[in-house]
mmCIF file of C-alpha atoms in Angstrom:
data_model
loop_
_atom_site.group_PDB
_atom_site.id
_atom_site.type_symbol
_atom_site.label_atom_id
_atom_site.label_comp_id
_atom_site.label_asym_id
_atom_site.label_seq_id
_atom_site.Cartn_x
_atom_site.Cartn_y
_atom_site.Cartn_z
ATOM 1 C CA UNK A 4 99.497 134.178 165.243
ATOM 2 C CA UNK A 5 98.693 137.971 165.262
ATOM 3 C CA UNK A 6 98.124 139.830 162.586
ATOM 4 C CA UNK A 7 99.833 143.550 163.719
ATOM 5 C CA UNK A 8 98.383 145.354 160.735
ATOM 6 C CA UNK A 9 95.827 145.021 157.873
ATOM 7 C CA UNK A 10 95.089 146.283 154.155
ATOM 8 C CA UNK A 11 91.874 148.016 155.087
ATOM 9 C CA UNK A 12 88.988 149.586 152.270
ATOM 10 C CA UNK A 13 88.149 153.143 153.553
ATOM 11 C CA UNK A 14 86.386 156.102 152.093
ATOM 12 C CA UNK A 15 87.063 159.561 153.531
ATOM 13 C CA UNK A 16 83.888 161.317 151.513
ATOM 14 C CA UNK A 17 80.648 159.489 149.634
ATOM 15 C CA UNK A 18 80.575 159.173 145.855
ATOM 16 C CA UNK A 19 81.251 156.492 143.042
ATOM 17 C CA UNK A 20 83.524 153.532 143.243
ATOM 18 C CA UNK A 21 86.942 155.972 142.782
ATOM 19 C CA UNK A 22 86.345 157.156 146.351
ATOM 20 C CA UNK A 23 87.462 153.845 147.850
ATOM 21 C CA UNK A 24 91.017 153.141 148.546
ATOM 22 C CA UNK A 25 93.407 150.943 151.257
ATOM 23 C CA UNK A 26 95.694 151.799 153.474
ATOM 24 C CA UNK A 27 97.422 149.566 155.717
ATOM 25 C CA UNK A 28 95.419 149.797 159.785
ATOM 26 C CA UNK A 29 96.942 148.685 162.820
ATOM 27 C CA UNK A 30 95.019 145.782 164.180
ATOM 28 C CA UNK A 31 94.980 145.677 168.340
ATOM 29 C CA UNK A 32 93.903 143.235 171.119
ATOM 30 C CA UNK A 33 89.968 141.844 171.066
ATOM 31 C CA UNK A 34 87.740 143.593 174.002
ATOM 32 C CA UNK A 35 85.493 141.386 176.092
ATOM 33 C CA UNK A 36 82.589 140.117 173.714
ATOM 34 C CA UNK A 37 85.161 140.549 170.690
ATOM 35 C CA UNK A 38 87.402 138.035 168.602
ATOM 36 C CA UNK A 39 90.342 139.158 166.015
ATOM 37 C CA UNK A 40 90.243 137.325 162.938
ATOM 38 C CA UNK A 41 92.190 136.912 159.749
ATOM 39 C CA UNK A 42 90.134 137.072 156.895
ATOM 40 C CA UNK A 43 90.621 134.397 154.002
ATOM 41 C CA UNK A 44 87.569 136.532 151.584
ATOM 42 C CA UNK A 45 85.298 139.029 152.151
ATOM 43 C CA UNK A 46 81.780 139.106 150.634
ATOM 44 C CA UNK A 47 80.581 141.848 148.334
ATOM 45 C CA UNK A 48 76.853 143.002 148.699
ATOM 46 C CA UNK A 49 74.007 146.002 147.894
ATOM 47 C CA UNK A 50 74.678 147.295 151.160
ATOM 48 C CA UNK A 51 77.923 148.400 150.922
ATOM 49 C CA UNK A 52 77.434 150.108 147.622
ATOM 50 C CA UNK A 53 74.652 151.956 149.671
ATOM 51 C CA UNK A 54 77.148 153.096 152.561
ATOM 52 C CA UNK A 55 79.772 154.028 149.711
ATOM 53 C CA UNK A 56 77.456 156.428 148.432
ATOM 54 C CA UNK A 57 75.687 157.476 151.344
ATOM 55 C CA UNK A 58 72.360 156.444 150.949
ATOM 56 C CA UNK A 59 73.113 154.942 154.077
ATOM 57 C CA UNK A 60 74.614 157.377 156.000
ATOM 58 C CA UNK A 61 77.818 156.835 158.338
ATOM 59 C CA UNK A 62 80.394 158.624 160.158
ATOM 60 C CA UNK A 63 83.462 158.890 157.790
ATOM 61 C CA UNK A 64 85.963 157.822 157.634
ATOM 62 C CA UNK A 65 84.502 154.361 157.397
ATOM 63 C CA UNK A 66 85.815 151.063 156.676
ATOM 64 C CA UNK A 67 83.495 149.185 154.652
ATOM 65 C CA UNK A 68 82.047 145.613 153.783
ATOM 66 C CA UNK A 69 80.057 143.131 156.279
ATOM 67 C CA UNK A 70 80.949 140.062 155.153
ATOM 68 C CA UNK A 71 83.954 137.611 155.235
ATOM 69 C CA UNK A 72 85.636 134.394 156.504
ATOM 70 C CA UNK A 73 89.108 133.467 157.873
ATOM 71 C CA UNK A 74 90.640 132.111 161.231
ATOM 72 C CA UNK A 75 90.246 133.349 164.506
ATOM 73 C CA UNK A 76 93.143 134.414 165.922
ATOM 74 C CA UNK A 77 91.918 135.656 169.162
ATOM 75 C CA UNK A 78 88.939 136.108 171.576
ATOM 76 C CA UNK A 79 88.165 138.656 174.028
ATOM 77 C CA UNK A 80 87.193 137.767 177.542
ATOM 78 C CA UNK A 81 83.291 136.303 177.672
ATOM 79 C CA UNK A 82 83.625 134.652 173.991
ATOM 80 C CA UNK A 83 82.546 131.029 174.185
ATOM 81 C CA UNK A 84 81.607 129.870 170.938
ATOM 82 C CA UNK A 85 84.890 130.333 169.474
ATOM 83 C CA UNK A 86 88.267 130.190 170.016
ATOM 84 C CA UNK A 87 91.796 130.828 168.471
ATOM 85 C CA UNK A 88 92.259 128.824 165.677
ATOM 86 C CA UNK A 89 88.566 128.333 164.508
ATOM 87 C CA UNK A 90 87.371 128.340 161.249
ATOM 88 C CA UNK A 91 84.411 131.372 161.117
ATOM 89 C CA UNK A 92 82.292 133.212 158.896
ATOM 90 C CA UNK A 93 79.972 136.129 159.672
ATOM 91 C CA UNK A 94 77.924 138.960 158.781
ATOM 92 C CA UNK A 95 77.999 141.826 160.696
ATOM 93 C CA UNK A 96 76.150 144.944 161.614
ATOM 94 C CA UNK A 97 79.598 146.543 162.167
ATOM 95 C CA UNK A 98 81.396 147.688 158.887
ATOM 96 C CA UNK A 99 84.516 146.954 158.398
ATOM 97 C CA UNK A 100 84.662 143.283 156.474
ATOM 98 C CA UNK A 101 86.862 144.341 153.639
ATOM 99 C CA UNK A 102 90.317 143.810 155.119
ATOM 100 C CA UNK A 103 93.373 141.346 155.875
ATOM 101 C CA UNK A 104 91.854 140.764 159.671
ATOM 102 C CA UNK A 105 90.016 143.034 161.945
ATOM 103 C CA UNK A 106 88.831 142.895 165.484
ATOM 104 C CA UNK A 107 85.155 143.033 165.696
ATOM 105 C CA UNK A 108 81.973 141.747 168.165
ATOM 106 C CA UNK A 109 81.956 138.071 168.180
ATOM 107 C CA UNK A 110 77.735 137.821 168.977
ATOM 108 C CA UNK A 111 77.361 137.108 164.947
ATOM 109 C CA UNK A 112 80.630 135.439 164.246
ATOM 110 C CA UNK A 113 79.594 132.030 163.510
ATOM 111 C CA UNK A 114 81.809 128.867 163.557
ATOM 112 C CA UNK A 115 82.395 127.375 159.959
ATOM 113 C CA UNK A 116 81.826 123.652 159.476
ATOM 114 C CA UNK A 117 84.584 122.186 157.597
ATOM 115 C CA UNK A 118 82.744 121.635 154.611
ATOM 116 C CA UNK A 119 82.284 124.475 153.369
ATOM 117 C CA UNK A 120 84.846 127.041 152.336
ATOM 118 C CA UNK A 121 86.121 130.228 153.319
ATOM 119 C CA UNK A 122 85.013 131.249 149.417
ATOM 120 C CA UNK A 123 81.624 129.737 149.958
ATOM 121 C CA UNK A 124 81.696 130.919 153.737
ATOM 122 C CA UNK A 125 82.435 134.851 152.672
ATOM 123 C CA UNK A 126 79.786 134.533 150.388
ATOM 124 C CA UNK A 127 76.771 133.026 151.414
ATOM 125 C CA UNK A 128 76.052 134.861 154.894
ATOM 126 C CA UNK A 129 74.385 138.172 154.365
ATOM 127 C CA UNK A 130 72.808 136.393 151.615
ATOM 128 C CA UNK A 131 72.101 132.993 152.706
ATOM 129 C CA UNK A 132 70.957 134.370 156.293
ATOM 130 C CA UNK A 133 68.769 136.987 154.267
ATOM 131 C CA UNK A 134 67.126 134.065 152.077
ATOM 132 C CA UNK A 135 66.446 132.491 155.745
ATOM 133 C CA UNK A 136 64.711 134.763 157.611
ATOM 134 C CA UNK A 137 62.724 135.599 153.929
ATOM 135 C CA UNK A 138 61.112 132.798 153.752
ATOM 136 C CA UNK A 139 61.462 131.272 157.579
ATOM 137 C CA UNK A 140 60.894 134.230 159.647
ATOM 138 C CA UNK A 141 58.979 137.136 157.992
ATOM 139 C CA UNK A 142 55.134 135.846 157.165
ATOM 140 C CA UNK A 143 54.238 132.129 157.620
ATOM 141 C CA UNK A 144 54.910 130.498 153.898
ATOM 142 C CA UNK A 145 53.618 127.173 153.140
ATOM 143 C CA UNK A 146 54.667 124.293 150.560
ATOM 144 C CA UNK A 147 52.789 125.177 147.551
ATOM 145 C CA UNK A 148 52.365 128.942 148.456
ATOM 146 C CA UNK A 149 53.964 130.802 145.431
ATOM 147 C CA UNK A 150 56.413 133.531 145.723
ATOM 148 C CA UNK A 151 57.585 136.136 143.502
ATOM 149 C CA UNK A 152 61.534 137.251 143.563
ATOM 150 C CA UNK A 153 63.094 139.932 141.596
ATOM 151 C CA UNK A 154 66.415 139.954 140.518
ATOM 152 C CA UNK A 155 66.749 136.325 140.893
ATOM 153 C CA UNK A 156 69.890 135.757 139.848
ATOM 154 C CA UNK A 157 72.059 137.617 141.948
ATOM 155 C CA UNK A 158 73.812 136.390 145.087
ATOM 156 C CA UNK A 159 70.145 136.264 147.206
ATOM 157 C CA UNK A 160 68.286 135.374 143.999
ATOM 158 C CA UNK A 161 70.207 132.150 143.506
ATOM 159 C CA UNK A 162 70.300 130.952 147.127
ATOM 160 C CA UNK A 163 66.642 131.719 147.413
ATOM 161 C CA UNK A 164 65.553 130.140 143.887
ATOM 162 C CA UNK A 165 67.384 127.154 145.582
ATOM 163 C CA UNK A 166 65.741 127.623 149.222
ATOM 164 C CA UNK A 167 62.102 127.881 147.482
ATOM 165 C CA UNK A 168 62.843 124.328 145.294
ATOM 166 C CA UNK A 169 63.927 122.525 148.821
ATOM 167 C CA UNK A 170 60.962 124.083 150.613
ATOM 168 C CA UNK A 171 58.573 122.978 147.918
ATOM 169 C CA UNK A 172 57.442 126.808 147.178
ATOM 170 C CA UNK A 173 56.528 127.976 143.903
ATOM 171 C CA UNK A 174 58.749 130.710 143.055
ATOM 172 C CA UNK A 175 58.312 132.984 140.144
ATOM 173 C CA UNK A 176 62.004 134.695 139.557
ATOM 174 C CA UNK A 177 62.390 137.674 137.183
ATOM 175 C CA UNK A 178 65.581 139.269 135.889
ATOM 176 C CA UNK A 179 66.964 141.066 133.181
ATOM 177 C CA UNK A 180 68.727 138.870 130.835
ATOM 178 C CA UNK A 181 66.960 135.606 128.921
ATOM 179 C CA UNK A 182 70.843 134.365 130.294
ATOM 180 C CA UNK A 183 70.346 135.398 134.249
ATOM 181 C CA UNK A 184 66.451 134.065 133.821
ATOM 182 C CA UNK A 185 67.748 131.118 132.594
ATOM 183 C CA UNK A 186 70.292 130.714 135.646
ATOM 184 C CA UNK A 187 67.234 131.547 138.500
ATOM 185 C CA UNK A 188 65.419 128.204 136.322
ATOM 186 C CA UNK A 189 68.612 125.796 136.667
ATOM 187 C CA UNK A 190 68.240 126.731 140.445
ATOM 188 C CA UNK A 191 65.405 126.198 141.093
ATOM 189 C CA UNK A 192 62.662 129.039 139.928
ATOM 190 C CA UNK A 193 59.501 127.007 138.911
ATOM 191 C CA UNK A 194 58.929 130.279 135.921
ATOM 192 C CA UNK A 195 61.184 133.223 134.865
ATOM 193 C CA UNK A 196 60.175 136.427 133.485
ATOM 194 C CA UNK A 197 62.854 138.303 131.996
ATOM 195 C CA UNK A 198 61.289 142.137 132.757
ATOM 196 C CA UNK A 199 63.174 143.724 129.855
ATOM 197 C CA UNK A 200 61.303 141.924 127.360
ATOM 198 C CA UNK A 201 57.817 141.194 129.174
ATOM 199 C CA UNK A 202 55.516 143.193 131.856
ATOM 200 C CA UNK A 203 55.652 141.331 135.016
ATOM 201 C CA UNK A 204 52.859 142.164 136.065
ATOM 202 C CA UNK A 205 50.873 140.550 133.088
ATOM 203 C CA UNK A 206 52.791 137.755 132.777
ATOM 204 C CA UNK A 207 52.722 137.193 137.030
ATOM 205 C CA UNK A 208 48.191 137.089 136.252
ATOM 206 C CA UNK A 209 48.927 134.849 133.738
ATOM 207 C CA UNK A 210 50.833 132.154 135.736
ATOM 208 C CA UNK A 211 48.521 132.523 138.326
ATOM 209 C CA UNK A 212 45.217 132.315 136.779
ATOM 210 C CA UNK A 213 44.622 135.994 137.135
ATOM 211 C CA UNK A 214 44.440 135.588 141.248
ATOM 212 C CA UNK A 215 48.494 136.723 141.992
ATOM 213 C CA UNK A 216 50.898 135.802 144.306
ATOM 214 C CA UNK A 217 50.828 134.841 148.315
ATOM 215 C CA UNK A 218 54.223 136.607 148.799
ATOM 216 C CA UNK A 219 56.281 139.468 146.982
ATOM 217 C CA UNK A 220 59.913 139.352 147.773
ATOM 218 C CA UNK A 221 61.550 142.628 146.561
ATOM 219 C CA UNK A 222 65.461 144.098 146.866
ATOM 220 C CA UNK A 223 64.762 146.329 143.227
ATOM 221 C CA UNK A 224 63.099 149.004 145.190
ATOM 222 C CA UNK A 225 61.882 152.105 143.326
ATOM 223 C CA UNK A 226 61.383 150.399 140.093
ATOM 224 C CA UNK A 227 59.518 147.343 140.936
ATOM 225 C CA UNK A 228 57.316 148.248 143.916
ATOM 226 C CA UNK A 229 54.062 149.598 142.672
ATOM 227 C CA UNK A 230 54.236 146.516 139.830
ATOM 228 C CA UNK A 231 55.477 144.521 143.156
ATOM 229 C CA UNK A 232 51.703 145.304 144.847
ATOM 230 C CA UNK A 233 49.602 144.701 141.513
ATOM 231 C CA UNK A 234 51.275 140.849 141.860
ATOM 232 C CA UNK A 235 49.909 140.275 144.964
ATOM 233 C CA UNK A 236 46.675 138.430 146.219
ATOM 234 C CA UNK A 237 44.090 140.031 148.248
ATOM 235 C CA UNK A 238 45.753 139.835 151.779
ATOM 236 C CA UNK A 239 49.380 139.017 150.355
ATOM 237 C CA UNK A 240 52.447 140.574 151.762
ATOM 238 C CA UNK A 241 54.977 142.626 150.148
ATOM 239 C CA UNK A 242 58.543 142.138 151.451
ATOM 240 C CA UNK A 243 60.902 145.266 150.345
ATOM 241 C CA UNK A 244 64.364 144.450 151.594
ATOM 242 C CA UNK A 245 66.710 146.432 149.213
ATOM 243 C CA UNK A 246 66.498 149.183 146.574
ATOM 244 C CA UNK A 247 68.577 148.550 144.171
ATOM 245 C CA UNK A 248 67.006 150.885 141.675
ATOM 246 C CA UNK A 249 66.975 153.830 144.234
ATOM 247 C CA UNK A 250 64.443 154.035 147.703
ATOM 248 C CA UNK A 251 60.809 153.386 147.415
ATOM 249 C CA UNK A 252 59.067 156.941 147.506
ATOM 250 C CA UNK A 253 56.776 157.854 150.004
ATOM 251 C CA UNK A 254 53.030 156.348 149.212
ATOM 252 C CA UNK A 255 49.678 156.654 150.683
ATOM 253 C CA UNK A 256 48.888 153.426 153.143
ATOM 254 C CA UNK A 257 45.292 153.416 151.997
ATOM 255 C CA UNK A 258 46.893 151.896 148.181
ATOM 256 C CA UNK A 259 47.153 148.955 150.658
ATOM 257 C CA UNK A 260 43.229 149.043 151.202
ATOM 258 C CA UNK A 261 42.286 149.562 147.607
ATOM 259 C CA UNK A 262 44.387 146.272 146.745
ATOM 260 C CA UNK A 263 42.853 143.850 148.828
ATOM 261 C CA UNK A 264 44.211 144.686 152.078
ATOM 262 C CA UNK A 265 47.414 143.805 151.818
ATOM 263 C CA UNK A 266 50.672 143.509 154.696
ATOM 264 C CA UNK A 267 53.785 145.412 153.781
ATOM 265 C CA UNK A 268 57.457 144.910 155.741
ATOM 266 C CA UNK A 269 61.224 146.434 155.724
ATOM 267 C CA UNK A 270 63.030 144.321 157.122
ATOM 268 C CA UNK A 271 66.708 144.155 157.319
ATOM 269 C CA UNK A 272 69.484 141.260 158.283
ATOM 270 C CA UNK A 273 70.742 143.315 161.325
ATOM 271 C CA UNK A 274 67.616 143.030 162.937
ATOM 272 C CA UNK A 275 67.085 139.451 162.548
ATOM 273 C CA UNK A 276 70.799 138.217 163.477
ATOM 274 C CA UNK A 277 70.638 141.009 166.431
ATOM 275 C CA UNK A 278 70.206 138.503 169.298
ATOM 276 C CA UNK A 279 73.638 136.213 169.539
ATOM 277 C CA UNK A 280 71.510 133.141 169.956
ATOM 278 C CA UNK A 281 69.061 133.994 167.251
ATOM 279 C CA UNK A 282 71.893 134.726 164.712
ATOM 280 C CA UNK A 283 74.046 131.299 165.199
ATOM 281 C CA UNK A 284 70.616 129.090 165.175
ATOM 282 C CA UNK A 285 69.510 130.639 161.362
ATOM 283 C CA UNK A 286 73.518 130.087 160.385
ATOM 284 C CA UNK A 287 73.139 126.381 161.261
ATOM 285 C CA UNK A 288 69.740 126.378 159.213
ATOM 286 C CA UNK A 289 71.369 127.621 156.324
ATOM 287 C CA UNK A 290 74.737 125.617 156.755
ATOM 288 C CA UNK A 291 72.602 122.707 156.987
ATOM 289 C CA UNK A 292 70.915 123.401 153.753
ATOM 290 C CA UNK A 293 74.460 123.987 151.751
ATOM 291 C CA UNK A 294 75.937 120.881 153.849
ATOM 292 C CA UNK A 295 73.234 119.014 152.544
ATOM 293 C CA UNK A 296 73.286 119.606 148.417
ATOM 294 C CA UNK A 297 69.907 121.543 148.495
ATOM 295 C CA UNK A 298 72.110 124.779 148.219
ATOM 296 C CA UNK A 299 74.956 125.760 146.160
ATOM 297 C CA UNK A 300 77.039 128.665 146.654
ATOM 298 C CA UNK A 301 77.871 130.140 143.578
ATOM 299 C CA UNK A 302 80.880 132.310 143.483
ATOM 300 C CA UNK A 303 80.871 134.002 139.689
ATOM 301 C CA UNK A 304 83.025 136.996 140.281
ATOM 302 C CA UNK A 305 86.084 136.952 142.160
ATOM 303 C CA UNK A 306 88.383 140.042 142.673
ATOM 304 C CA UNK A 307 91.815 140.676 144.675
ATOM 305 C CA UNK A 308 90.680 143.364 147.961
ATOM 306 C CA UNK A 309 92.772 146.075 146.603
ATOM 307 C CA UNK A 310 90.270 145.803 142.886
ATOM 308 C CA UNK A 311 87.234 146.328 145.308
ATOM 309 C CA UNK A 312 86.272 149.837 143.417
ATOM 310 C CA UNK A 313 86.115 147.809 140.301
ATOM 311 C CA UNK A 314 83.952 144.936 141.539
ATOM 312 C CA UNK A 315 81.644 148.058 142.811
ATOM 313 C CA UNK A 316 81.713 148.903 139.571
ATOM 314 C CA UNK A 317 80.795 145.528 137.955
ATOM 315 C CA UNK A 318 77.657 145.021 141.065
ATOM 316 C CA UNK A 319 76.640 148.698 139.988
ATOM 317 C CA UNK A 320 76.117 147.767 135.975
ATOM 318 C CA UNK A 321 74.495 144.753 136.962
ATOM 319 C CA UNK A 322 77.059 142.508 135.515
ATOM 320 C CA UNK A 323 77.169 139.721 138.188
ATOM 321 C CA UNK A 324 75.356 136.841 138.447
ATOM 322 C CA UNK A 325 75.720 134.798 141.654
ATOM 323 C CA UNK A 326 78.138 136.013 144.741
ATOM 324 C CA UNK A 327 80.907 138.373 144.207
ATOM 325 C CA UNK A 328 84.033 137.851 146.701
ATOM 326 C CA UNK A 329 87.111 139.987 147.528
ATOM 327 C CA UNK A 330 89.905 137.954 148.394
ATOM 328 C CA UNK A 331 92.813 138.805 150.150
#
């Protein structure tokens, strides 16, 4: 089959949800090193809210999304880990997920098992491949280490809640609902703060007999992050990995000192799944985990690809729990 054209999500200038529209893109051959696929749903994540409003800035126009699952339909010369036909699922450090099918580089294109959906598949690999290299490839965490993780009950949060239970880590979730803290405890969160209602940071001294937390896992940015380094143990390492509430300010390294010499990282995805072999190794860790029952994808949110500037909308007012998916 080939797909000659696709519905395609593109902003033309930065701003609010109303700035994103589709138009209909010709789709062309795959290059070496590339594969043309047909998408079946396309994941909805933080990042793409960022690009939208240029907080991460591209070159417009710009086709959004990174996420999404289909059927191959092509490969370029040099592609050996899939082939027309395939089930796949990715995410990419190309934009461009949110369409009918796209040609794109086929290094983090990863080959779905059949167990798992193109739903499940669309929505669980920026965030199930962030979870992984969170607690797998960051800072050494142990069984019985304890972990806190803000907004738990989002798309990450409930993977990771799940993650932490199978790993045997301690994981105190917050969130911002008794309802969403609730959701982070069925999955797995050994406590829940709701941070509306309590101070974190108290309540984080209290669980741990006034000594904190090994590990601070935060995507909240601005809001969170000084309360983030109070949580932590002498020598404990913060994690920032999204900001949500806005970018962490600029702050003086020697806070760091003062709190007991702590570590402090910014990772991203696209840095982890950069190296082709690296990238399909952590997908078949974190199939493996969903294959097995230890993690559940949770899809609460679903919206047709030409809605996409309301689901931003819904992500935005913190409305979702679990993954979000476009499908087309």
């Amino acid at each position: 089959m080939h797909t000659k054209s696709a519905k395609t999500v593109v902003i033309d200038s930065f701003g609010g949800p109303e700035v994103l529209r589709v138009e209909e893109r010709p789709v062309g051959e795959p290059g070496p090193g590339e594969i043309r696929i047909r998408h079946e749903a396309c994941g909805l994540n933080f990042i793409d809210v960022y690009q939208r409003t240029g907080l991460y800035p591209q070159q417009l126009p710009a086709a959004l999304g990174r996420e999404a699952a289909g059927v191959v339909e092509a490969v370029g010369e040099g592609v050996t880990h899939l082939q027309a036909g395939d089930r796949a699922a990715y995410a990419s450090g190309v934009s461009g997920a949110y369409c009918e099918a796209c040609v794109l580089p086929a290094s983090q294109v990863c080959p779905l098992p059949d167990g798992i959906s193109f739903e499940e598949g669309a929505a669980m690999m920026l965030k199930g491949l962030t979870v992984n290299y969170l607690f797998g490839r960051t800072v050494p965490i142990a069984r019985g280490d304890t972990v806190l993780f803000h907004a738990a009950a989002g798309g990450v949060g409930l993977i990771a809640c799940q993650w932490a239970r199978d790993e045997g880590i301690n994981l105190i979730a917050t969130a911002g609902t008794d309802e969403k803290c609730a959701l982070a405890k069925e999955h797995g969160a050994t406590h829940v703060i709701n941070y509306q209602t309590e101070d974190f940071v108290a309540r984080v001294k209290e669980l741990t007999g006034g000594k904190g937390v090994d590990v601070v896992m935060d995507s909240v940015g601005a809001d969170t992050f000084e309360g983030s380094l109070d949580c932590l143990k002498g020598l404990g390492m913060m994690i920032s990995f999204g900001n949500a509430s806005g970018k962490v300010p600029p702050f003086d390294l020697g806070i760091l000192a003062a709190k007991g010499s702590l570590k402090i990282t910014r990772p991203t995805l696209f840095g982890h799944i950069a190296d082709h072999e690296t990238c399909q190794k952590m997908a078949q860790e974190l199939f493996a985990k969903v294959l097995s029952g230890a993690v559940k994808i949770r899809i609460d949110q679903r919206f047709p690809l030409t809605e996409v500037a309301e689901a931003h909308r819904t992500l935005e007012a913190r409305k979702t729990t679990g993954a979000t998916i476009l499908t087309v």
